[in-house]
Amino acid sequence: SVASEREHGIALLTEAIKLAPDKAILYALRAKALAHNDMLQRALLDFSMAIRLEPAVAKHYGSRGDCFARLERWTDALGDYTEAMRHDKDSGRYVFDRARVVMVLSKGSYVWCGMES
């Protein structure tokens, strides 16, 4: 099943992280797999580690912002999308995602479609 394949992927990434704990991409990939399995709190930890290791990579902030949005932690999502925009001035994705969060914060409701990067 897809879920068991993702769990296997998470296990493999965990082993890879043990071998190369300084590789942000491994944390980011495991975070994506965790998020796809609705393990959002664990995904947040891995995205945060990816950010700690590569603080100038917009995609890490955008992906963590997606997790925050799925958890309806709008202020945190806003901060991450803003930071992603700062690191990738050419991407309209972060502008759009940030605008959606601003709309939620100003009106109090929005159907979040959970777009993944």
Short mmCIF file of C-alpha atoms in Angstrom, two decimals:
data_model
loop_
_atom_site.label_atom_id
_atom_site.label_comp_id
_atom_site.label_asym_id
_atom_site.label_seq_id
_atom_site.Cartn_x
_atom_site.Cartn_y
_atom_site.Cartn_z
CA SER A 1 0.00 0.00 0.00
CA VAL A 2 1.01 3.62 -0.42
CA ALA A 3 0.97 4.18 3.35
CA SER A 4 3.35 1.26 3.99
CA GLU A 5 5.66 2.49 1.21
CA ARG A 6 5.75 5.92 2.85
CA GLU A 7 6.47 4.36 6.24
CA HIS A 8 9.31 2.38 4.66
CA GLY A 9 10.59 5.58 3.07
CA ILE A 10 10.47 7.34 6.44
CA ALA A 11 12.46 4.48 8.00
CA LEU A 12 15.08 4.65 5.22
CA LEU A 13 15.39 8.41 5.61
CA THR A 14 15.78 7.99 9.36
CA GLU A 15 18.70 5.63 8.73
CA ALA A 16 20.20 8.06 6.22
CA ILE A 17 19.94 10.89 8.78
CA LYS A 18 21.87 8.77 11.28
CA LEU A 19 24.65 8.45 8.69
CA ALA A 20 24.58 12.10 7.57
CA PRO A 21 22.92 14.22 10.26
CA ASP A 22 24.18 17.45 8.67
CA LYS A 23 22.25 17.02 5.38
CA ALA A 24 19.21 19.29 5.36
CA ILE A 25 17.71 17.56 2.32
CA LEU A 26 17.28 14.34 4.30
CA TYR A 27 15.27 16.12 6.99
CA ALA A 28 13.22 17.93 4.35
CA LEU A 29 12.43 14.70 2.50
CA ARG A 30 11.47 12.89 5.69
CA ALA A 31 9.34 15.86 6.72
CA LYS A 32 7.49 15.68 3.38
CA ALA A 33 6.82 11.97 3.90
CA LEU A 34 5.66 12.60 7.46
CA ALA A 35 3.35 15.39 6.30
CA HIS A 36 1.87 13.12 3.63
CA ASN A 37 1.15 10.62 6.42
CA ASP A 38 -0.52 13.38 8.48
CA MET A 39 2.26 13.29 11.07
CA LEU A 40 2.40 17.06 11.04
CA GLN A 41 4.04 17.67 14.42
CA ARG A 42 6.94 15.39 13.52
CA ALA A 43 7.13 17.00 10.09
CA LEU A 44 7.43 20.42 11.72
CA LEU A 45 10.44 19.22 13.72
CA ASP A 46 12.18 17.96 10.58
CA PHE A 47 11.41 21.09 8.57
CA SER A 48 12.78 23.12 11.48
CA MET A 49 15.98 21.06 11.43
CA ALA A 50 16.29 21.58 7.66
CA ILE A 51 15.92 25.33 8.26
CA ARG A 52 18.54 25.25 11.02
CA LEU A 53 20.97 23.51 8.62
CA GLU A 54 20.08 25.60 5.53
CA PRO A 55 18.56 28.87 6.74
CA ALA A 56 18.59 30.51 3.30
CA VAL A 57 16.48 27.87 1.49
CA ALA A 58 13.00 29.23 0.80
CA LYS A 59 11.45 25.83 0.14
CA HIS A 60 12.07 24.70 3.73
CA TYR A 61 10.15 27.72 5.05
CA GLY A 62 7.37 27.26 2.50
CA SER A 63 6.96 23.59 3.33
CA ARG A 64 6.93 24.26 7.07
CA GLY A 65 4.41 27.03 6.41
CA ASP A 66 2.22 24.45 4.66
CA CYS A 67 2.32 22.27 7.80
CA PHE A 68 1.46 25.22 10.01
CA ALA A 69 -1.45 26.08 7.70
CA ARG A 70 -2.77 22.52 7.81
CA LEU A 71 -2.67 22.79 11.62
CA GLU A 72 -4.40 26.19 11.39
CA ARG A 73 -1.43 27.83 13.09
CA TRP A 74 -1.93 30.86 10.89
CA THR A 75 0.51 33.27 12.53
CA ASP A 76 3.31 30.71 12.28
CA ALA A 77 2.38 30.00 8.65
CA LEU A 78 2.41 33.72 7.89
CA GLY A 79 5.91 34.05 9.32
CA ASP A 80 7.25 31.14 7.30
CA TYR A 81 5.69 32.28 4.01
CA THR A 82 7.07 35.77 4.63
CA GLU A 83 10.52 34.31 5.25
CA ALA A 84 10.23 32.12 2.13
CA MET A 85 9.40 35.23 0.08
CA ARG A 86 12.49 36.94 1.48
CA HIS A 87 14.72 34.08 0.28
CA ASP A 88 12.99 33.53 -3.09
CA LYS A 89 11.82 36.83 -4.47
CA ASP A 90 10.89 35.31 -7.85
CA SER A 91 8.38 32.70 -6.63
CA GLY A 92 4.73 33.65 -6.77
CA ARG A 93 3.84 30.57 -4.73
CA TYR A 94 4.88 32.10 -1.42
CA VAL A 95 3.15 35.39 -2.24
CA PHE A 96 -0.06 33.47 -2.95
CA ASP A 97 0.20 31.28 0.16
CA ARG A 98 0.95 34.31 2.33
CA ALA A 99 -2.05 36.14 0.86
CA ARG A 100 -4.30 33.19 1.73
CA VAL A 101 -3.10 33.29 5.33
CA VAL A 102 -3.61 37.05 5.52
CA MET A 103 -7.17 36.45 4.31
CA VAL A 104 -7.74 33.87 7.05
CA LEU A 105 -6.36 36.17 9.71
CA SER A 106 -8.43 39.12 8.52
CA LYS A 107 -11.72 37.29 7.91
CA GLY A 108 -11.36 34.32 10.21
CA SER A 109 -12.20 31.59 7.73
CA TYR A 110 -10.89 30.03 4.56
CA VAL A 111 -11.04 26.55 3.11
CA TRP A 112 -7.39 25.51 3.00
CA CYS A 113 -6.81 23.13 0.12
CA GLY A 114 -3.58 21.75 1.56
CA MET A 115 -1.41 22.33 -1.47
CA GLU A 116 1.97 20.72 -1.03
CA SER A 117 5.15 22.05 -2.53
#
